[in-house]
XYZ file of C-alpha atoms in Angstrom:
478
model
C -61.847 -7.404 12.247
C -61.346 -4.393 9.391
C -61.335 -6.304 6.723
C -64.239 -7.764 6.816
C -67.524 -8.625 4.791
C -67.157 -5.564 2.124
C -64.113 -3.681 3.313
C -61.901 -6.975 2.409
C -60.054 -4.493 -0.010
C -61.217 -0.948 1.803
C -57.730 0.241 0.481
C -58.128 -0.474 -3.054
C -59.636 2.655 -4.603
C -56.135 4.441 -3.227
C -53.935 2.331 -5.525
C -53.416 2.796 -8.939
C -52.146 5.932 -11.251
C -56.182 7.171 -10.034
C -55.116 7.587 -6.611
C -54.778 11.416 -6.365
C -57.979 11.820 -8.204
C -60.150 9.449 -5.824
C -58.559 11.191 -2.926
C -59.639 14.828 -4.147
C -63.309 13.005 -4.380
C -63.302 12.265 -1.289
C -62.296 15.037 0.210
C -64.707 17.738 -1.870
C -67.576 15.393 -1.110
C -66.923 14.913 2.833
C -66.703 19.101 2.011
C -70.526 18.927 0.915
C -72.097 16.733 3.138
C -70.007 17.418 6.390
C -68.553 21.565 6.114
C -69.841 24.987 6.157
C -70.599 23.973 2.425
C -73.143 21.182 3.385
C -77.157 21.686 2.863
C -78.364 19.177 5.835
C -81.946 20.164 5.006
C -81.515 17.095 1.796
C -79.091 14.699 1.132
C -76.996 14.740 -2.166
C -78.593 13.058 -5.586
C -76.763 10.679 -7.861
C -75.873 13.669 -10.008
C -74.870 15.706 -7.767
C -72.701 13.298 -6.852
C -71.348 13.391 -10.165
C -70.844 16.921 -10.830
C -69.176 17.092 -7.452
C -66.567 14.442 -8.226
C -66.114 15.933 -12.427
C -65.094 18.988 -10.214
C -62.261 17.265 -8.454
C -61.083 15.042 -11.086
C -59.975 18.335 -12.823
C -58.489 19.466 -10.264
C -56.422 16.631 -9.355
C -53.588 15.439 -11.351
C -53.058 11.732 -12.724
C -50.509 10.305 -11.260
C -47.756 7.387 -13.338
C -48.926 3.692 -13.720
C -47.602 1.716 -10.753
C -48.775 -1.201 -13.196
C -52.059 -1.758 -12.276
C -54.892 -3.239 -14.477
C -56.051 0.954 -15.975
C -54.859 0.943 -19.346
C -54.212 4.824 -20.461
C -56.607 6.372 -22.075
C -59.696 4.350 -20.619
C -62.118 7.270 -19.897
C -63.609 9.094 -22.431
C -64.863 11.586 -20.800
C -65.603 13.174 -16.539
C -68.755 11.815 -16.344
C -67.508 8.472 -17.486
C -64.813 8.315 -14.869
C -66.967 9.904 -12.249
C -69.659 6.764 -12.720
C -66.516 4.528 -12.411
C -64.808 6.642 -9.202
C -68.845 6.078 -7.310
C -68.810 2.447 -8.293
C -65.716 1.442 -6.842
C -66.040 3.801 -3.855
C -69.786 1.978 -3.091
C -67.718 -1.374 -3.772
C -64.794 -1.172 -1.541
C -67.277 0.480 1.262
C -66.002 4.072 1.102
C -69.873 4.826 0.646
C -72.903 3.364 0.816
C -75.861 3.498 -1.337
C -79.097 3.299 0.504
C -83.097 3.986 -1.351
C -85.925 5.300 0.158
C -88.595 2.867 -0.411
C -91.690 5.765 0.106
C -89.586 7.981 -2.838
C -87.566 5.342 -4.640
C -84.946 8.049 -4.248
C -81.131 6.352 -4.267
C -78.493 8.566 -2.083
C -74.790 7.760 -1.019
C -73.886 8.551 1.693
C -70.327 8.190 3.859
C -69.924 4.888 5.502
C -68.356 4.923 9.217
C -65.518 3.802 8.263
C -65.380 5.857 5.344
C -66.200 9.324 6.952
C -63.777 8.709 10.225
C -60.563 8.302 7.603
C -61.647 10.861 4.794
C -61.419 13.508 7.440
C -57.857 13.133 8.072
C -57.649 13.233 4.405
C -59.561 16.635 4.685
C -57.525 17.967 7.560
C -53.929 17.502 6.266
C -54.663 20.624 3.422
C -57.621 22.048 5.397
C -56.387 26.194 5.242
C -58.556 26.787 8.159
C -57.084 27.603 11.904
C -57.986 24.878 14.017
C -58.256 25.899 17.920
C -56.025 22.960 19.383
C -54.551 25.183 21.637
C -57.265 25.631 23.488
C -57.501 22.052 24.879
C -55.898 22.997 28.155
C -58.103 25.791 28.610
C -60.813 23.351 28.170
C -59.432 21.302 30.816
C -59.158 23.675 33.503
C -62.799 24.803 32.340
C -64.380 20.876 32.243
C -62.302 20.501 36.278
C -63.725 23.924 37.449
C -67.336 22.879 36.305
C -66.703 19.013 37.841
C -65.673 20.505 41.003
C -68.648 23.244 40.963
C -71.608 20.555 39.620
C -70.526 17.121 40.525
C -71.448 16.119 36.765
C -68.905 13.207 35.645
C -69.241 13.829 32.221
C -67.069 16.980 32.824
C -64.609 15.192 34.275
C -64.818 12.812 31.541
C -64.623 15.948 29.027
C -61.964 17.056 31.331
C -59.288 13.689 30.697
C -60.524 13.767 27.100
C -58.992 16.911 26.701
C -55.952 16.192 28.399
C -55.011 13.414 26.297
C -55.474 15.592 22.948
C -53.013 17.938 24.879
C -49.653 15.989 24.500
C -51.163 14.478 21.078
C -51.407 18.470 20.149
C -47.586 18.600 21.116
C -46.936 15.745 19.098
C -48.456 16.577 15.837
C -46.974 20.095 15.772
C -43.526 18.986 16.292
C -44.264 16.583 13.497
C -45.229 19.543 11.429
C -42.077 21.922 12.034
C -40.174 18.755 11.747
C -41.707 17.995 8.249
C -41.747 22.036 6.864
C -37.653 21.520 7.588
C -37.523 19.097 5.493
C -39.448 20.675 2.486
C -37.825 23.743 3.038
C -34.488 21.913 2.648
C -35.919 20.074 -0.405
C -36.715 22.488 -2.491
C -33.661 24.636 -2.078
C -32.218 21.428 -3.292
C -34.321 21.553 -6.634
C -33.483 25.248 -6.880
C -36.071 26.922 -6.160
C -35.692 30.976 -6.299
C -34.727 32.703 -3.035
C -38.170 34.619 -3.330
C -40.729 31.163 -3.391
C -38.587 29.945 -0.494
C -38.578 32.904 1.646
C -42.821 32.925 0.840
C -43.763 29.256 2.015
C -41.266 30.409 5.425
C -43.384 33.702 6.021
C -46.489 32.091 4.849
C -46.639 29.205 7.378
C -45.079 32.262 10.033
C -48.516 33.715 8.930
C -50.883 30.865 8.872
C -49.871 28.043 11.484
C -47.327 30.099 13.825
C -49.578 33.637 14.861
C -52.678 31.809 15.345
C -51.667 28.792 16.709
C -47.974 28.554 17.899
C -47.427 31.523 19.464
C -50.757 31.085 21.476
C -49.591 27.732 22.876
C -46.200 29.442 23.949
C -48.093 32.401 25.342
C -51.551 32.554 26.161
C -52.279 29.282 26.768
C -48.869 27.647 27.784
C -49.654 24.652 29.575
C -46.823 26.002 32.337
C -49.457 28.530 32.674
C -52.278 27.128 33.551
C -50.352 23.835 35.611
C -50.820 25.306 38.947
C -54.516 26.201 38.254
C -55.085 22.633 37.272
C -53.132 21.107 40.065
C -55.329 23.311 42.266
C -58.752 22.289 41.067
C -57.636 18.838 40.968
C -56.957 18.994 44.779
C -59.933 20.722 45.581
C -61.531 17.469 43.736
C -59.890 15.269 46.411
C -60.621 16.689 48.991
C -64.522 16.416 48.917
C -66.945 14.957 51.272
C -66.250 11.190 51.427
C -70.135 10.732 50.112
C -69.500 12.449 47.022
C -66.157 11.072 46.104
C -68.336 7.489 46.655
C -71.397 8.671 44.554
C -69.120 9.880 41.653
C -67.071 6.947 41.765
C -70.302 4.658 41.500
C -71.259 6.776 38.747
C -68.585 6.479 36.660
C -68.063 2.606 36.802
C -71.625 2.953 35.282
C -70.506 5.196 32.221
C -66.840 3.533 32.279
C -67.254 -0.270 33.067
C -64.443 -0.736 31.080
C -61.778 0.994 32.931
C -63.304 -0.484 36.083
C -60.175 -2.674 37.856
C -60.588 -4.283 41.730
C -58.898 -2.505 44.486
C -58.925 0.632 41.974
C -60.461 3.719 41.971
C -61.551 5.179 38.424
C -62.004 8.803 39.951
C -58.427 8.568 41.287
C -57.032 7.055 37.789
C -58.633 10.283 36.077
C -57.288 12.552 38.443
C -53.739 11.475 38.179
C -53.727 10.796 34.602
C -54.398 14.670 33.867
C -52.363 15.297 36.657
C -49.289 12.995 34.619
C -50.054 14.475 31.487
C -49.758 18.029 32.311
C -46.473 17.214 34.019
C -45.297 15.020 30.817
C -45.974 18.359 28.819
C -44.847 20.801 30.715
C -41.190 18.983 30.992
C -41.284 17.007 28.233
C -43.427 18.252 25.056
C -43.388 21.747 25.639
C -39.505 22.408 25.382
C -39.224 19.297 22.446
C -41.811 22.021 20.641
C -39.815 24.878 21.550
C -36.595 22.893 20.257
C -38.088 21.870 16.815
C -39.564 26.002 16.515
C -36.198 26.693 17.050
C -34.675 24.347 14.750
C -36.712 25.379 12.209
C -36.478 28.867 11.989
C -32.838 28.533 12.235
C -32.378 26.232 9.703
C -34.969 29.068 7.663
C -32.322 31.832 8.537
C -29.381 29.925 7.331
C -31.129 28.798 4.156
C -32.127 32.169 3.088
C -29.127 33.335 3.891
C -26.836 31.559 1.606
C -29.750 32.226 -1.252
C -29.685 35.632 -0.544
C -25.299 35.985 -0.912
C -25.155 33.097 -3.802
C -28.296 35.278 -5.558
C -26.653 38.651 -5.075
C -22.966 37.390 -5.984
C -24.476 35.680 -8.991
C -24.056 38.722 -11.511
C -20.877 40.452 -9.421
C -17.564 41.262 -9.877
C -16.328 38.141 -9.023
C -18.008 36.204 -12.036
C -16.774 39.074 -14.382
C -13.270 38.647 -13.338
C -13.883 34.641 -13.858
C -15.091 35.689 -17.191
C -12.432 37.774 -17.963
C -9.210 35.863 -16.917
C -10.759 32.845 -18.949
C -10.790 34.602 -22.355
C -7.527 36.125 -21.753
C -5.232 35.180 -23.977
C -2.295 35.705 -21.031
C -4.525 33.188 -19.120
C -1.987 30.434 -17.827
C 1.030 33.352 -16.952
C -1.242 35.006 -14.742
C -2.244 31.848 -13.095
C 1.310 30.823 -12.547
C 2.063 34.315 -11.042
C -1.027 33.372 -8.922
C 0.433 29.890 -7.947
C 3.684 31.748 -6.682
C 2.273 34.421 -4.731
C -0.159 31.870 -3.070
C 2.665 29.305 -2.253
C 3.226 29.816 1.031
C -0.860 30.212 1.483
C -1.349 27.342 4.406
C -4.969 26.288 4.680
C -6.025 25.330 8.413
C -9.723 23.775 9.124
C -11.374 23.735 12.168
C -11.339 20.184 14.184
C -15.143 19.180 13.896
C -14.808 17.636 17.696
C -13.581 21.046 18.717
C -16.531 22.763 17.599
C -19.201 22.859 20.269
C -23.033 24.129 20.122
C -23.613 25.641 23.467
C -26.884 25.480 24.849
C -28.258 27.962 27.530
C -28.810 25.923 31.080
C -31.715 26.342 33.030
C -30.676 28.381 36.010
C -30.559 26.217 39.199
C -33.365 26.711 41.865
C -31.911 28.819 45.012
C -33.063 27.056 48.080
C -34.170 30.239 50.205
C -35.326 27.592 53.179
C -34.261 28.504 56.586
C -32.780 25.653 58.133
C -32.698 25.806 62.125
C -29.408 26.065 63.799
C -27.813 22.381 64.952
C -24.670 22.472 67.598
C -21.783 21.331 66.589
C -20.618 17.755 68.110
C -17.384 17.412 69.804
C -16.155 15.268 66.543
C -16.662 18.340 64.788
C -14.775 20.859 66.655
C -12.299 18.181 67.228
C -11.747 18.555 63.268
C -11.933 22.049 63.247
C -9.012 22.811 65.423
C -7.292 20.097 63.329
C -7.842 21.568 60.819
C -6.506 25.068 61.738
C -3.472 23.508 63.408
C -2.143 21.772 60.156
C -2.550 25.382 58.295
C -1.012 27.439 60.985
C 1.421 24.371 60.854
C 2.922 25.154 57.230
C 1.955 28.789 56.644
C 5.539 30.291 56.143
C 6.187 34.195 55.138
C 8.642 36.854 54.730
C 8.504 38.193 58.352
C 9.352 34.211 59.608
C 12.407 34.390 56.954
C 13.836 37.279 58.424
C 13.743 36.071 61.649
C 15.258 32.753 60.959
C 17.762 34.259 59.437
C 18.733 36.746 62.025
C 19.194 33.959 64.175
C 20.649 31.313 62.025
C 23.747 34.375 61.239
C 24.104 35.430 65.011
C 27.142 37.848 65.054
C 28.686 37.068 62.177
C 28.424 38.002 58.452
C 28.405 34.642 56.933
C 26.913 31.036 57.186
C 26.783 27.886 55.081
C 23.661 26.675 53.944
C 24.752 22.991 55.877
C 25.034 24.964 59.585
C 21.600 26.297 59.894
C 19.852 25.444 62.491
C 17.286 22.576 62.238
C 15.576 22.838 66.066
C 11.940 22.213 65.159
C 9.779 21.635 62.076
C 9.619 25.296 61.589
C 13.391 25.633 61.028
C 13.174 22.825 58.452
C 10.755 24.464 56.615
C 12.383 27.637 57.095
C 15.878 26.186 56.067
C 13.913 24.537 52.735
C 13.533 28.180 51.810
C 15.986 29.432 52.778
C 17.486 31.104 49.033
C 14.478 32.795 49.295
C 16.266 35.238 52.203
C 17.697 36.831 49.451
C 14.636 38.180 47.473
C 13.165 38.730 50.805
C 15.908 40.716 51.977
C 16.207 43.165 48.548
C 13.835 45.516 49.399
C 16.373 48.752 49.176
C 15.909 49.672 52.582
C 18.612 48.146 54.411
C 21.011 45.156 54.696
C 21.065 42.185 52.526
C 21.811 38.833 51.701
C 24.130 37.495 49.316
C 23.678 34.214 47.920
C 26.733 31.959 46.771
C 26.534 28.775 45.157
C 29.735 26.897 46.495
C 29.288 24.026 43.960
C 28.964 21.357 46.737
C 26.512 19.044 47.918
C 25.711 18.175 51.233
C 23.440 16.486 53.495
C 21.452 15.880 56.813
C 19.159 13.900 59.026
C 16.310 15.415 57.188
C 17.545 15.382 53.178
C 19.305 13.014 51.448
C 21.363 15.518 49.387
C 20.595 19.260 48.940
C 23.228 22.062 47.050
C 25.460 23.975 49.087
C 24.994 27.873 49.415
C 26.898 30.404 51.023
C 24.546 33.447 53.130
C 26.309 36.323 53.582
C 24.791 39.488 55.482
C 25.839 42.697 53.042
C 25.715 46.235 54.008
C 23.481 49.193 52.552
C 22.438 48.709 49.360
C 23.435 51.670 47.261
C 21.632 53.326 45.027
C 22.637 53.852 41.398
């Protein structure tokens, strides 16, 4: 259990209008004992302790009463409320105060428990660049060495690695997703267009350069996928002996993970194998998504505080000024109402307005496939095929004809004597007023169409309108 023996309340000492200030403690002591700061050749004194934690209680703020049991006003003095800050921190098992029986010397140092969640605590402001994007570097590295030395502690090193790489993934996209918001919030509490364009370049500066844009580039996990998948095959395809040695090995180390019928050096494999996949198609573009979000959210931001900052003290607001202390004020707004009258105001429809994303361009399959016969189905369908379009393609030149034929001798037919011989001529027949555009080319004879106001019929339509064809001579020109 956690709560248990003397961390039944662990959480206390975070509670209370205190809070902030215990917190700073905390972290400016892990600072000295566990940084670049600490002295590891002694461990810290009582008063040491003391000055260290009068330090951060100025620089932390007191937070309101959330009604606890601290009256206002109960410290005197730092060093008073530094004694009280160590005695509830040894209480609540924070720290722990040990003496040297040889010295009689009393030190405090971090718990377990107390060190392993005070350095989240030191992390979150930490200013420092942390290398996390190096952790698929370092699993290529720990594979190649594995597959080089046979050690299994590099291939432990190796799956260790690739589990902080999608955790990596998910604690930046936390990050840009949480900088949105706190960009967006204090635009809301008007802040000036100059403190919100600094906190967007700063973390540009600080968290994007070194850290971002080294993940995206230099050590995209798209890059080194292939070199991974490579190693990892190399892995699997060793002599039988050693796959058995290293597998005996690491049920030693690993009893834990040890299942019947299952190999542990297999589960390894594939897990980095999944979790490179599950970043490279899943994390990495959700990270490029929420950069992208961000920053464009940034742009539009600054933006509109850039045009509401430099409209602010222009023309506009003097002519607001002006036309309110006018004494002519509500004539020139009427005038205004008249001239804008027939002003109609049209909105866009929200559902029409679309974001369009860029697709991934589909993979061209370049494979040369070998050449299969056709079947006699096939060609069967082919000629089919062609038949029915030969069937009902109809032009100008098969007009022409029909007519020639359907007028014979004479000058003049009705549209109920052509001649219906085969399905051609019914088709031809059903466009048959188009002899007349056909026919107006300038060049020669034409047709003359005449609606005779009738209606007629045949084997092949129920009822159809009567025309009249008659052949004309030349056309002349006017």
């Amino acid at each position: 259990m956690f709560f248990a023996d003397s961390y039944q309340h662990f959480f206390r000492p975070l509670t209370g209008k205190y809070r902030e200030q215990v917190v700073e403690c905390l972290r400016l002591l892990y600072e000295r004992l566990y940084t670049a700061k600490a002295d590891y050749g002694e461990s810290l004194t009582r008063e040491q302790i003391l000055e260290t934690f009068a330090e951060a209680l100025t620089r932390a703020p007191q937070l309101d009463s959330d009604g606890g049991a601290e009256p206002e006003g109960r410290f005197r003095n730092l060093r008073e409320q530094s004694v009280w800050v160590l005695n509830i921190l040894v209480e609540f098992g924070w720290l722990e105060k040990l003496v040297d029986s040889a010295t009689l010397t009393v030190s405090y140092p971090f718990s377990r428990r107390g060190r392993l969640l005070t350095q989240p605590m030191v992390e979150l402001n930490s200013t420092r660049v942390r290398t996390r994007h190096r952790n698929t570097r370092n699993t290529l590295n720990a594979l190649e060495a594995f597959a080089s030395r046979g050690e299994v502690y590099d291939l432990i090193d190796a799956w260790e690695y690739s589990e902080r790489i999608v955790a990596d993934f998910t604690d930046m996209i936390a990050e840009l997703e949480e900088r949105k918001r706190e960009l967006v919030r204090e635009v809301e509490a008007q802040i000036l267009i100059q403190q919100a364009t600094d906190e967007f370049f700063s973390f540009m500066e600080s968290r994007f350069q070194p850290d971002l844009a080294i993940r995206l580039s230099a050590d995209s996990v798209e890059k080194h996928r292939d070199s991974i998948t490579r190693v990892i095959t190399l892995i699997r395809r060793k002599d039988n002996a050693k796959k058995a040695e290293w597998e005996r090995r690491l049920r030693q180390q690993l009893p834990e993970l040890h299942v019947e019928t299952q190999s542990i050096l297999w589960l390894m494999l594939d897990t980095i194998e999944d979790r490179m996949r599950r970043a490279c198609e899943v994390k990495l573009p959700a990270l490029r998504h929420a950069l992208h979000g961000f920053t464009k959210r940034a742009e539009i931001i600054i933006r509109q505080l850039s045009y509401l900052q430099s409209t602010s003290e222009g023309a506009f607001t003097d002519l607001c000024k002006d036309l309110g202390e006018s004494p002519q004020r509500d004539q020139l707004l009427s005038a205004l109402g008249d001239q804008l009258s027939a002003f109609q105001l049209r909105l866009f429809d929200p559902r029409q307005a679309v974001l369009w994303q860029r697709n991934r361009r589909q993979p061209v399959n370049t494979l040369v496939e070998d050449d299969v016969p056709m079947t006699d189905d096939g060609q069967r369908e082919v000629v089919l095929q062609q038949l029915l379009d030969q069937a009902f393609n109809f032009n100008s030149s098969d007009l022409r004809n029909y007519l020639a034929t359907a007028l014979g001798r004479g000058q003049r037919v009705n549209s109920r004597d052509l001649p219906l011989r085969d399905a051609r001529d019914l088709l031809a027949m059903s466009h048959a007023l188009e002899a007349a555009a056909v026919s107006q080319d300038g060049s020669g004879p034409f047709v003359q169409v005449t609606f005779t106001g009738e209606k007629a019929s045949n084997d092949y339509f129920a009822e159809f309108d009567e025309y009249s064809l008659e052949l004309k001579g030349e056309q002349k020109e006017e």
